[in-house]
């Protein structure tokens, strides 16, 4: 009897387990309802059609909606299918999208009958990321050869490509808030735009030959309106050695045949640009490889959807005429990114054209058709315009690759307005940036949004562009400023701009501290670090010009541990144009007038009277501010070896010094590290090498290696004293590829944790991010 009872309970247990498992299965498969809030770059990149496709493919019900603070998704379905949806959402998102955050909450079940895309709503002061402009995709390149209404249509685009930031006026990103609003879609485009399964569903710039923007060519007192004739004539003019001004995505460009040295020389004269390198556009990757050497990482940058200008090493066996890059050994190369570029190269005989900013030197790139006609009329033989407005001006971005990483030199088209996500709030702060290579930065919650490249704030036109763009960003990103941050230098126009704003708190920040903070912010560091900030100029706490700073710092404070010794800068800012002045200043400090007996070739380039006047100015301290700028040291050495005594563009002297380096030389010069860092021994040994006829390439390598050893030795001393192992490198001098590459490797080999720039320029184009971060922490 007892055995029967035990057996009965065992059978009952098994039956109950089966029932329980069935209940659990039913429970597990019960439909659930979730609300997703997705932040990041998820508008203008085909995100909603992508969501629709994966939701309907899994038979989920609900909706997806664009709002100005992100994309919202409501999904209803089984837990298993919902999990699959979330996995696909992350794994297969559109290539230009960036998901920075997904917030998932349980939601009330509403029993939807289908999944749909609902109309966008603007419901708060929050904002989502705005897409940069995206190079035309391969699918569109195929379409304009086989879609009848888009045959050779030069503005073809879809949800995966085309203009974005340059045409947007407001959020959320819908057609009526862009400069496409005046172009009424034809029935064919409207059908594509409203078909959720079409690649052009809600592609805001969608258009075709029937209804979209159109080009017109002004040439020889005629206006050509028929596009095939425009294309043929433009190609013919360039091939014949003429100069054509062409409206691009973010502004006008000036184009000519890059293989025709005479027309390039003529362009330099007309554009008032003596020797600064021109960027070139190659027809395709194969053509680029004929003239340049490129690593896999450089190829990836060149062909990415951002399509920046990439600084590549020039091949020795096949060169573009010297008039393009003036013997720097590098080429600023880019590939086509507008449909028009591809169509033009189909007609051109040349496979490489100069494509430089449409402006007169030192003024902003022109975006308005009438201004282009008026201001560039002395330059062009023909002007090519189109009738869609550019709302946000953007230059081409410029990058280089060092140690396998892309490094941004100029951050604009293709990168702006991508935000830098921080781990602290910067909400309501506007950072004004610096004087040269200006960008400003605005804070929205935990996001830092850097502006596009503005340029050097040295003339009325650029300053107006600066002020106008700040107002556009304030409106676009819903910014109500509560704090302004600016550079400590009282004479910067950006600083004066902030000082003139009433009734808002202001903070003024040391230039090189901002450099280090910008790199810290890029890497989300929030602790004491060793900061090495090398550039040409920046206002110091002692009223002198800094630029070779070794800091122990965080966001709130910094301690200057060492720097290059102070040298007089005869003529003030004039030394940047005439590097021989810094060479003479160093020599006079170290050797007094005895240096005149050293028989140095560079001195023969300078009238004796000019040298005497300079020495008198130094003695009497007439317009001779003190500088510790690393850039000025590089200027002096470049002049000392008679490489560049007079600069025709910014940083020409150090660029030429880098260009001639003998890469296989590992030798160094002597130096002294005390309270400051002295290069007296360095100069003496360089002079000896000059007298021994040692090649300039060897001298350059030894000098660069010396600076690298100085950084390493000072950093090791600081690490030992403060027990800090994280080192941050920032400042324009670290755009020197040889220096950056070697410094990083040396520091890593010596067990430092090394942080340098990648997403943000190391030059003054990045300091606004540092100003913003410091301001947030100091007022927290």
XYZ file of C-alpha atoms in Angstrom:
780
model
C 0.000 0.000 0.000
C 2.803 2.394 0.906
C 4.538 1.652 -2.424
C 1.315 2.404 -4.290
C 0.986 5.772 -2.548
C 4.589 6.680 -3.391
C 4.020 5.673 -7.021
C 0.811 7.741 -7.118
C 2.593 10.866 -5.895
C 5.464 10.355 -8.356
C 2.980 10.135 -11.253
C 1.121 13.166 -9.900
C 4.431 15.094 -9.665
C 5.234 14.292 -13.290
C 1.749 15.374 -14.403
C 2.033 18.634 -12.452
C 5.488 19.283 -13.942
C 4.104 18.824 -17.467
C 1.209 21.181 -16.701
C 3.554 23.705 -15.087
C 5.920 23.603 -18.053
C 3.021 24.200 -20.422
C 1.918 27.145 -18.275
C 5.472 28.530 -18.328
C 5.703 28.112 -22.100
C 2.412 29.943 -22.503
C 3.647 32.624 -20.127
C 6.977 32.897 -21.919
C 5.278 33.247 -25.268
C 2.814 35.814 -24.010
C 2.838 38.941 -26.133
C 4.625 41.887 -24.585
C 4.629 45.617 -25.301
C 7.808 47.738 -25.203
C 8.520 51.421 -25.776
C 12.007 52.205 -27.097
C 13.618 55.650 -27.072
C 16.724 55.653 -29.285
C 19.240 58.474 -29.224
C 22.177 59.139 -31.489
C 22.555 59.661 -35.211
C 19.228 58.076 -36.155
C 17.531 60.675 -38.346
C 18.303 61.287 -41.998
C 20.080 57.932 -42.321
C 17.205 55.616 -43.273
C 16.559 54.494 -39.708
C 12.741 54.420 -39.694
C 12.437 52.362 -42.933
C 15.064 50.002 -41.477
C 12.996 49.627 -38.283
C 9.855 49.054 -40.342
C 11.494 46.303 -42.379
C 12.787 44.297 -39.409
C 9.547 44.764 -37.426
C 7.281 43.610 -40.265
C 9.732 40.806 -41.089
C 9.238 39.486 -37.534
C 5.475 40.109 -37.632
C 5.672 42.632 -34.798
C 3.003 45.307 -34.450
C 3.286 48.957 -33.399
C 4.883 52.086 -34.791
C 8.102 54.087 -35.243
C 8.258 57.876 -35.010
C 10.861 60.617 -35.416
C 10.843 63.244 -32.687
C 13.306 66.046 -32.167
C 14.758 64.154 -29.184
C 15.301 60.862 -31.023
C 13.428 57.936 -32.545
C 10.595 56.289 -30.584
C 9.468 52.723 -31.292
C 6.447 50.917 -29.879
C 6.521 47.156 -30.497
C 4.066 44.431 -29.555
C 4.678 40.719 -30.031
C 6.136 37.611 -28.481
C 9.144 37.889 -26.215
C 11.176 35.710 -28.568
C 10.471 37.918 -31.597
C 11.028 41.063 -29.547
C 14.463 39.808 -28.517
C 15.288 39.149 -32.182
C 14.134 42.658 -33.044
C 16.463 44.211 -30.458
C 19.393 42.139 -31.707
C 18.791 43.126 -35.348
C 18.287 46.761 -34.349
C 21.878 46.912 -33.136
C 23.513 44.509 -35.572
C 22.091 45.719 -38.890
C 21.503 49.456 -38.390
C 22.184 51.700 -41.444
C 25.938 52.248 -42.013
C 25.824 56.000 -41.338
C 23.741 55.689 -38.154
C 25.189 55.816 -34.646
C 23.093 54.493 -31.750
C 24.384 56.182 -28.595
C 21.628 55.096 -26.215
C 18.529 52.860 -26.121
C 16.032 53.279 -23.298
C 13.530 50.390 -23.051
C 10.424 50.487 -20.866
C 7.430 48.190 -20.437
C 4.393 49.758 -22.049
C 0.651 49.318 -21.979
C -0.525 46.676 -24.467
C -2.662 48.327 -27.186
C -3.242 45.379 -29.555
C -2.055 47.104 -32.766
C -3.097 45.432 -36.022
C 0.014 46.349 -38.019
C 3.361 48.147 -37.818
C 3.552 51.633 -39.300
C 5.676 54.759 -39.561
C 3.831 57.661 -37.949
C 4.204 61.365 -38.603
C 7.077 63.216 -36.885
C 6.370 65.382 -33.859
C 8.290 68.209 -32.214
C 7.390 67.821 -28.554
C 10.266 69.159 -26.445
C 13.404 71.237 -26.316
C 15.507 68.084 -26.525
C 17.193 67.199 -29.815
C 18.492 64.143 -31.594
C 21.744 63.921 -33.530
C 21.670 65.474 -36.984
C 23.275 63.558 -39.805
C 26.294 65.009 -41.588
C 26.240 65.017 -45.375
C 26.762 61.522 -46.770
C 28.578 60.674 -50.020
C 26.362 59.290 -52.764
C 25.908 55.527 -52.324
C 26.593 52.757 -54.845
C 22.878 51.959 -55.200
C 22.177 55.520 -56.335
C 25.118 55.431 -58.748
C 23.486 52.401 -60.351
C 20.067 54.037 -60.329
C 21.111 57.075 -62.327
C 22.083 54.784 -65.165
C 18.877 52.751 -65.250
C 16.022 54.705 -63.601
C 14.382 56.541 -66.469
C 13.373 59.630 -64.445
C 16.868 59.848 -62.941
C 19.147 59.125 -65.881
C 22.318 61.132 -65.095
C 20.421 63.150 -62.510
C 23.164 65.054 -60.619
C 21.224 65.290 -57.317
C 20.243 61.652 -56.946
C 20.026 60.486 -53.314
C 18.200 58.093 -51.003
C 17.781 57.444 -47.283
C 21.354 56.143 -47.218
C 23.100 59.119 -48.820
C 22.956 62.748 -49.913
C 22.876 66.218 -48.333
C 21.808 66.469 -44.706
C 23.434 69.084 -42.444
C 24.052 71.555 -45.274
C 20.342 71.799 -46.083
C 18.672 71.485 -42.656
C 17.049 74.556 -41.106
C 15.292 73.002 -38.090
C 14.293 69.764 -36.347
C 12.803 67.255 -36.652
C 14.474 66.431 -39.964
C 11.595 66.703 -42.428
C 11.501 68.131 -45.941
C 9.639 71.312 -44.989
C 12.477 72.176 -42.584
C 15.168 71.936 -45.271
C 16.145 73.969 -48.310
C 14.354 71.310 -50.414
C 11.005 72.704 -49.257
C 10.519 74.784 -52.410
C 10.842 71.755 -54.716
C 7.445 70.044 -55.055
C 7.810 66.309 -55.616
C 6.484 64.858 -58.864
C 4.113 61.876 -58.680
C 6.922 59.346 -59.181
C 9.095 60.806 -56.399
C 6.069 61.192 -54.132
C 5.213 57.509 -54.606
C 8.786 56.522 -53.650
C 8.782 58.919 -50.720
C 5.584 57.435 -49.266
C 6.329 53.751 -49.965
C 7.775 52.250 -46.772
C 9.470 49.494 -48.765
C 11.211 51.923 -51.130
C 14.822 52.977 -50.504
C 13.720 56.595 -50.829
C 10.956 56.410 -48.227
C 11.147 59.721 -46.344
C 14.453 60.632 -47.986
C 13.945 64.361 -47.506
C 16.073 65.550 -50.484
C 14.430 63.038 -52.876
C 14.085 64.469 -56.386
C 14.542 63.620 -60.041
C 14.935 65.226 -63.449
C 11.247 66.130 -63.387
C 11.009 68.012 -60.112
C 14.348 68.610 -58.406
C 17.134 71.185 -58.324
C 18.891 71.991 -61.586
C 22.291 73.285 -62.673
C 23.060 76.269 -64.887
C 26.444 77.119 -66.428
C 27.553 80.730 -66.974
C 30.193 80.786 -69.680
C 31.364 83.295 -72.278
C 28.369 85.583 -71.670
C 26.011 82.652 -72.211
C 23.857 80.622 -69.835
C 23.571 76.893 -70.557
C 20.563 75.163 -68.966
C 20.498 71.726 -70.645
C 22.393 69.406 -68.313
C 24.090 67.192 -70.876
C 25.478 70.304 -72.565
C 26.542 71.667 -69.162
C 28.421 68.458 -68.425
C 30.107 68.358 -71.814
C 31.102 72.040 -71.714
C 32.438 71.902 -68.133
C 34.645 68.916 -68.946
C 35.828 70.558 -72.164
C 36.814 73.757 -70.339
C 38.789 71.938 -67.651
C 40.586 69.758 -70.186
C 41.535 72.894 -72.137
C 43.224 74.455 -69.112
C 40.388 76.699 -67.962
C 39.229 77.407 -64.403
C 35.644 76.531 -63.446
C 33.903 77.505 -60.207
C 31.524 74.704 -59.164
C 28.852 74.759 -56.470
C 29.409 71.830 -54.096
C 27.505 70.450 -51.099
C 28.622 72.986 -48.500
C 29.947 75.788 -50.687
C 31.617 76.630 -53.971
C 34.813 74.991 -55.215
C 37.342 76.107 -57.790
C 38.379 73.391 -60.239
C 41.063 72.960 -62.870
C 43.216 70.209 -64.375
C 45.703 69.201 -61.668
C 48.134 67.842 -64.271
C 48.388 71.225 -66.003
C 51.035 73.149 -64.040
C 50.416 76.386 -65.937
C 46.724 76.610 -65.045
C 47.469 75.712 -61.421
C 50.056 78.512 -61.334
C 47.478 80.894 -62.808
C 44.940 79.822 -60.178
C 47.448 80.550 -57.398
C 47.903 84.084 -58.684
C 44.171 84.726 -59.056
C 43.282 83.189 -55.686
C 46.140 85.025 -53.923
C 47.512 81.740 -52.613
C 51.225 81.609 -53.305
C 52.405 78.219 -52.057
C 49.850 76.565 -49.799
C 49.034 73.081 -51.163
C 45.842 72.570 -53.145
C 43.579 69.573 -52.524
C 42.894 67.342 -55.487
C 40.071 64.993 -56.408
C 40.895 61.739 -58.188
C 38.350 60.072 -60.442
C 38.571 56.799 -58.496
C 40.703 54.771 -56.099
C 42.796 53.295 -58.898
C 43.813 56.770 -60.115
C 44.650 57.855 -56.566
C 46.936 54.837 -56.156
C 48.844 55.778 -59.308
C 50.131 58.933 -57.612
C 50.053 58.161 -53.887
C 51.057 55.522 -51.374
C 48.306 54.512 -48.998
C 47.843 52.120 -46.111
C 44.687 50.121 -45.535
C 43.577 52.676 -42.927
C 44.182 55.569 -45.323
C 42.202 53.783 -48.020
C 39.361 53.259 -45.549
C 39.276 56.988 -44.765
C 39.481 57.946 -48.431
C 36.579 55.673 -49.418
C 34.402 56.174 -46.320
C 30.961 57.738 -46.624
C 32.411 60.898 -45.041
C 34.804 61.383 -48.005
C 37.399 63.659 -46.335
C 40.574 64.992 -47.879
C 43.274 62.511 -46.790
C 46.925 63.593 -46.580
C 48.807 60.862 -48.459
C 52.472 60.316 -49.261
C 53.284 61.142 -52.875
C 54.914 58.477 -55.019
C 58.406 59.342 -56.254
C 58.042 57.624 -59.619
C 54.838 59.401 -60.706
C 54.151 62.908 -59.484
C 51.515 65.544 -59.824
C 53.046 68.865 -60.982
C 54.976 70.694 -58.260
C 52.600 73.676 -58.539
C 49.902 71.649 -56.722
C 51.646 70.737 -53.454
C 54.961 72.592 -53.738
C 57.376 69.764 -52.968
C 55.950 68.809 -49.590
C 56.006 65.144 -50.547
C 52.307 64.723 -49.753
C 49.014 65.126 -51.580
C 45.680 66.153 -50.066
C 43.530 63.622 -51.919
C 39.794 62.999 -52.024
C 37.388 60.932 -54.092
C 34.070 61.952 -55.686
C 31.202 62.296 -53.209
C 28.494 64.124 -55.204
C 26.706 62.486 -58.130
C 27.909 65.399 -60.270
C 31.560 64.528 -59.586
C 31.074 61.040 -61.033
C 29.279 62.386 -64.091
C 31.993 64.994 -64.676
C 34.816 62.437 -64.556
C 32.965 60.342 -67.142
C 33.461 63.240 -69.578
C 36.908 64.469 -68.472
C 40.125 63.306 -70.115
C 42.111 64.075 -66.955
C 41.642 61.791 -63.969
C 42.664 64.302 -61.320
C 41.493 67.864 -60.759
C 42.336 70.585 -58.282
C 39.227 71.140 -56.163
C 39.885 73.962 -53.714
C 37.608 76.146 -51.611
C 35.686 78.788 -53.527
C 36.947 81.901 -51.797
C 39.685 84.486 -51.807
C 42.379 83.567 -49.269
C 41.401 83.891 -45.589
C 37.683 84.478 -46.229
C 34.883 81.902 -45.774
C 33.903 79.562 -48.581
C 31.127 81.177 -50.635
C 27.658 79.547 -50.564
C 25.457 82.057 -52.399
C 25.114 82.058 -56.204
C 25.108 85.841 -56.570
C 28.109 86.242 -54.276
C 30.001 83.666 -56.295
C 29.315 85.602 -59.495
C 30.394 88.838 -57.879
C 33.397 87.833 -55.750
C 34.943 85.100 -57.902
C 34.408 86.674 -61.320
C 38.119 87.560 -61.662
C 39.060 83.903 -61.100
C 36.805 81.752 -63.226
C 36.353 81.132 -66.929
C 32.959 79.575 -66.171
C 30.627 79.360 -63.189
C 28.450 76.331 -62.453
C 25.519 76.900 -60.039
C 22.384 75.079 -58.961
C 19.143 76.436 -57.512
C 18.999 74.686 -54.117
C 20.234 76.846 -51.229
C 23.066 75.875 -48.903
C 21.944 76.693 -45.365
C 24.937 75.486 -43.345
C 28.307 76.321 -44.918
C 30.881 73.482 -44.715
C 34.391 73.102 -46.100
C 35.842 69.718 -46.987
C 37.224 67.924 -43.937
C 40.938 67.047 -43.787
C 42.476 64.006 -42.054
C 45.701 62.040 -41.843
C 46.504 58.604 -40.452
C 49.115 57.971 -37.752
C 49.662 54.691 -35.922
C 46.685 53.202 -37.720
C 44.216 55.865 -36.538
C 42.447 58.549 -38.514
C 43.344 62.003 -37.122
C 41.215 65.004 -38.015
C 42.965 68.233 -39.013
C 39.875 70.134 -40.200
C 36.484 68.896 -38.999
C 33.633 69.909 -41.263
C 31.705 68.170 -44.076
C 30.955 64.536 -43.268
C 31.771 64.895 -39.547
C 29.710 67.875 -38.371
C 27.430 67.983 -36.459
C 28.205 64.556 -34.920
C 28.300 65.094 -31.156
C 30.980 64.068 -28.664
C 29.251 62.135 -25.874
C 30.536 63.040 -22.418
C 30.079 61.472 -18.977
C 29.027 64.784 -17.398
C 26.528 67.529 -18.202
C 27.527 70.526 -20.345
C 23.962 71.698 -20.866
C 23.505 75.350 -21.865
C 27.223 76.152 -22.194
C 28.653 77.782 -25.305
C 32.428 77.731 -25.798
C 33.698 80.400 -28.182
C 36.890 78.665 -29.365
C 40.125 80.370 -30.338
C 41.361 82.799 -32.962
C 42.886 80.466 -35.566
C 41.117 77.497 -37.189
C 38.122 78.489 -35.108
C 35.266 76.233 -34.191
C 32.864 76.858 -31.339
C 31.125 74.228 -29.202
C 27.671 74.065 -27.650
C 26.503 71.827 -24.808
C 23.250 69.899 -24.838
C 22.853 67.708 -21.756
C 25.836 65.300 -21.957
C 26.653 66.089 -25.573
C 29.269 68.481 -26.900
C 28.422 69.653 -30.411
C 31.361 71.204 -32.253
C 30.616 73.573 -35.116
C 32.013 73.118 -38.582
C 35.375 74.720 -39.385
C 34.887 78.498 -39.276
C 38.461 79.610 -40.064
C 40.778 82.317 -38.772
C 38.867 85.122 -37.053
C 40.912 87.878 -38.663
C 38.468 89.636 -40.954
C 34.906 90.913 -41.007
C 33.569 88.186 -43.326
C 34.799 85.301 -41.164
C 33.634 86.962 -37.956
C 30.157 87.467 -39.446
C 30.090 83.799 -40.476
C 31.088 82.896 -36.913
C 28.326 84.951 -35.274
C 25.685 83.814 -37.759
C 26.555 80.144 -37.247
C 26.363 80.453 -33.457
C 22.814 81.796 -33.835
C 21.916 78.964 -36.240
C 23.222 76.353 -33.798
C 21.369 77.937 -30.882
C 18.109 77.682 -32.830
C 18.726 74.255 -34.367
C 19.803 72.589 -31.131
C 17.420 74.479 -28.787
C 20.131 76.139 -26.745
C 19.312 78.735 -24.097
C 22.814 79.815 -23.026
C 23.503 79.945 -19.308
C 27.303 80.183 -19.493
C 29.877 81.288 -22.066
C 33.499 80.102 -22.086
C 36.288 81.830 -24.008
C 40.053 81.991 -24.356
C 42.107 83.915 -21.821
C 43.644 86.048 -24.599
C 41.981 89.492 -24.355
C 42.469 90.378 -28.035
C 40.910 87.324 -29.683
C 37.729 88.268 -31.539
C 36.036 85.200 -30.047
C 36.913 86.452 -26.546
C 35.706 89.974 -27.329
C 32.462 88.477 -28.679
C 31.832 86.782 -25.329
C 32.788 89.856 -23.298
C 30.162 91.914 -25.127
C 27.312 89.545 -24.172
C 25.303 90.933 -21.269
C 23.614 89.212 -18.319
C 25.153 85.757 -18.799
C 27.940 84.234 -16.720
C 31.350 84.028 -18.425
C 34.553 82.119 -17.767
C 37.948 82.632 -19.450
C 40.216 79.657 -19.903
C 43.941 79.244 -20.482
C 44.597 78.112 -24.040
C 46.807 75.076 -23.383
C 44.695 73.832 -20.507
C 41.816 73.817 -23.011
C 43.946 71.772 -25.433
C 44.547 69.046 -22.845
C 40.922 69.134 -21.681
C 39.693 68.658 -25.265
C 41.661 65.424 -25.582
C 40.516 64.305 -22.125
C 36.892 64.940 -23.123
C 37.309 63.023 -26.373
C 38.462 59.994 -24.361
C 36.088 60.557 -21.407
C 38.949 60.970 -18.919
C 38.063 62.701 -15.646
C 41.128 62.533 -13.393
C 44.610 63.976 -12.970
C 46.794 63.413 -16.038
C 50.160 64.409 -17.439
C 49.306 66.916 -20.164
C 51.719 67.785 -22.982
C 50.445 70.736 -25.000
C 52.662 71.815 -27.930
C 51.605 74.540 -30.339
C 52.714 77.896 -31.706
C 51.001 80.402 -29.480
C 48.646 80.838 -26.541
C 48.230 83.477 -23.847
C 49.868 82.394 -20.580
C 49.068 83.188 -16.960
C 52.263 85.254 -16.705
C 51.361 87.412 -19.716
C 53.907 85.650 -21.932
C 53.192 83.461 -24.944
C 53.074 79.780 -24.019
C 53.174 76.747 -26.265
C 55.341 73.902 -24.876
C 53.538 73.046 -21.683
C 53.985 70.058 -19.395
C 51.014 70.067 -17.020
C 49.699 68.014 -14.153
C 46.018 68.752 -14.605
C 42.401 67.779 -14.596
C 39.437 69.850 -15.776
C 39.380 72.146 -12.767
C 43.042 73.031 -12.368
C 46.501 72.698 -13.861
C 50.060 73.005 -12.639
C 52.747 73.995 -15.138
C 55.639 71.638 -14.400
C 58.013 72.567 -17.213
C 58.256 74.217 -20.609
C 60.756 75.286 -23.251
C 62.810 78.277 -22.172
C 61.475 81.711 -23.077
C 62.868 83.307 -26.240
C 62.124 86.805 -27.508
C 59.829 86.908 -30.516
C 61.126 89.906 -32.529
C 58.306 91.539 -34.456
C 55.591 89.711 -32.537
C 53.272 87.748 -34.833
C 55.520 88.606 -37.796
C 57.811 85.691 -36.823
C 55.192 83.254 -38.160
C 55.661 84.776 -41.634
C 59.434 85.166 -41.319
C 60.929 82.172 -39.450
C 64.447 83.600 -39.880
C 63.552 86.027 -37.080
C 63.201 83.173 -34.574
C 66.444 81.583 -35.790
C 68.283 84.874 -35.196
C 66.606 85.300 -31.805
C 67.736 81.860 -30.632
C 71.262 82.378 -31.956
C 71.570 85.821 -30.372
C 70.335 84.507 -27.000
C 72.804 81.636 -27.025
C 75.879 83.190 -28.665
C 75.283 86.969 -28.743
C 76.760 88.592 -31.875
C 79.305 85.797 -32.275
C 76.705 83.910 -34.316
C 77.372 86.340 -37.190
C 80.814 84.709 -37.560
C 79.386 81.191 -37.937
C 79.072 81.464 -41.731
C 75.513 80.121 -41.767
C 73.983 79.971 -45.289
C 70.532 81.179 -44.173
C 72.011 84.493 -43.003
C 73.056 85.236 -46.582
C 69.341 85.310 -47.501
C 68.684 88.170 -45.060
C 69.897 91.751 -45.621
C 72.535 92.596 -42.966
C 70.674 95.764 -42.055
C 67.545 93.718 -41.225
C 69.567 91.493 -38.906
C 71.096 94.507 -37.149
C 67.681 96.106 -36.707
C 66.369 92.857 -35.263
C 69.215 92.646 -32.749
C 68.573 96.257 -31.715
C 64.867 95.477 -31.205
C 65.794 92.476 -29.042
C 68.223 94.525 -26.956
C 65.671 97.271 -26.417
C 62.749 94.846 -26.069
C 60.786 96.638 -28.806
C 57.825 94.461 -29.840
C 59.664 91.345 -28.676
C 57.255 89.365 -26.467
C 58.588 86.257 -24.772
C 57.507 82.890 -26.155
C 57.941 79.294 -25.118
C 56.023 78.051 -28.172
C 57.192 74.716 -29.598
C 56.055 75.890 -33.018
C 58.513 78.782 -32.864
C 61.356 76.335 -32.127
C 60.448 74.315 -35.227
C 60.326 77.578 -37.230
C 63.807 78.502 -36.004
C 65.362 75.156 -36.926
C 63.716 75.181 -40.364
C 65.251 78.620 -41.022
C 68.581 77.705 -39.419
C 69.194 74.921 -41.948
C 68.108 77.304 -44.739
C 65.023 75.268 -45.546
C 62.342 77.924 -45.025
C 63.344 81.449 -44.030
C 60.097 83.074 -45.200
C 56.706 81.336 -44.963
C 54.054 81.742 -47.616
C 51.355 79.985 -45.596
C 50.751 79.043 -41.980
C 53.172 76.414 -40.592
C 55.087 76.108 -43.876
C 58.453 76.046 -42.059
C 57.688 73.065 -39.759
C 55.835 71.280 -42.571
C 58.912 71.490 -44.787
C 61.089 70.376 -41.890
C 58.911 67.282 -41.450
C 58.763 66.613 -45.199
C 62.537 66.079 -45.538
C 63.071 63.760 -42.524
C 65.381 60.802 -43.066
C 63.160 58.178 -41.480
C 65.961 55.675 -40.849
C 67.970 58.061 -38.651
C 67.657 57.412 -34.907
C 70.291 59.875 -33.694
C 69.553 62.819 -31.387
C 71.111 66.086 -30.257
C 71.941 67.149 -26.709
C 69.678 69.339 -24.552
C 69.314 70.395 -20.936
C 66.368 69.963 -18.582
C 66.290 72.130 -15.472
C 63.538 74.536 -14.410
C 63.017 75.005 -18.130
C 64.158 73.060 -21.185
C 67.126 74.553 -23.060
C 68.147 73.783 -26.634
C 71.449 75.659 -26.540
C 73.409 72.422 -27.003
C 70.992 71.353 -29.730
C 71.664 74.506 -31.737
C 75.428 74.179 -31.313
C 75.367 70.604 -32.627
C 73.075 71.561 -35.529
C 75.534 74.333 -36.485
C 78.364 71.800 -36.393
C 76.374 69.458 -38.651
C 75.735 72.319 -41.087
C 79.464 73.050 -41.210
C 80.160 69.352 -41.810
C 77.693 69.384 -44.740
C 75.466 66.802 -43.038
C 72.289 66.512 -45.161
C 69.333 68.582 -44.007
C 67.247 65.392 -43.926
C 69.529 63.936 -41.229
C 69.543 67.182 -39.244
C 65.743 67.282 -39.370
C 65.477 63.689 -38.155
C 67.934 64.283 -35.310
C 66.049 67.408 -34.244
C 62.666 65.650 -34.247
C 64.148 62.721 -32.313
C 65.516 65.205 -29.778
C 62.079 66.700 -29.128
C 60.682 63.176 -28.732
C 63.352 62.355 -26.139
C 62.608 65.600 -24.285
C 58.912 64.650 -24.026
C 59.763 61.167 -22.799
C 62.288 62.326 -20.198
C 60.103 65.080 -18.746
C 57.082 62.743 -18.684
C 59.072 60.075 -16.836
C 60.176 62.639 -14.253
C 56.567 63.739 -13.739
C 55.323 60.168 -13.475
C 57.916 59.373 -10.834
C 57.035 62.455 -8.782
C 53.231 62.363 -9.052
C 52.585 58.641 -9.632
C 50.421 59.447 -12.673
C 50.713 57.157 -15.684
C 48.130 58.613 -18.078
C 49.596 61.091 -20.548
C 47.558 63.316 -22.879
C 49.027 64.861 -26.051
C 47.411 67.894 -27.683
C 48.200 71.003 -29.708
C 48.895 71.723 -33.368
C 52.496 70.471 -33.245
C 51.101 66.938 -32.875
C 49.766 67.182 -36.422
C 53.379 66.366 -37.317
C 52.921 62.730 -38.301
C 56.532 61.708 -37.638
C 56.539 63.332 -34.205
C 53.161 61.919 -33.141
C 53.924 58.412 -34.396
C 57.308 58.213 -32.654
C 56.184 59.882 -29.421
C 53.240 57.505 -29.007
C 55.423 54.453 -29.638
C 58.155 55.607 -27.240
C 55.652 56.374 -24.485
C 53.832 53.064 -24.940
C 57.112 51.143 -24.857
C 57.804 52.886 -21.554
C 54.457 51.679 -20.157
C 52.543 54.971 -20.291
C 48.808 55.026 -21.059
C 48.789 57.389 -24.029
C 45.850 59.515 -25.213
C 45.917 61.624 -28.366
C 43.319 63.092 -30.707
C 41.360 61.220 -33.326
C 37.773 62.525 -33.450
C 38.694 66.146 -32.720
C 41.541 68.254 -34.184
C 44.636 68.553 -31.997
C 45.038 72.088 -33.345
C 42.936 75.086 -32.277
C 39.958 73.568 -34.108
C 39.491 71.375 -31.023
C 40.002 73.734 -28.084
C 36.322 74.761 -27.861
C 35.565 71.227 -26.645
C 38.154 71.727 -23.902
C 36.743 75.134 -22.979
C 33.257 73.639 -22.735
C 34.427 70.769 -20.506
C 36.465 73.002 -18.179
C 33.578 75.464 -17.854
C 31.180 72.647 -16.941
C 33.479 71.253 -14.256
C 34.486 74.605 -12.759
C 30.879 75.725 -12.382
C 29.504 72.341 -11.325
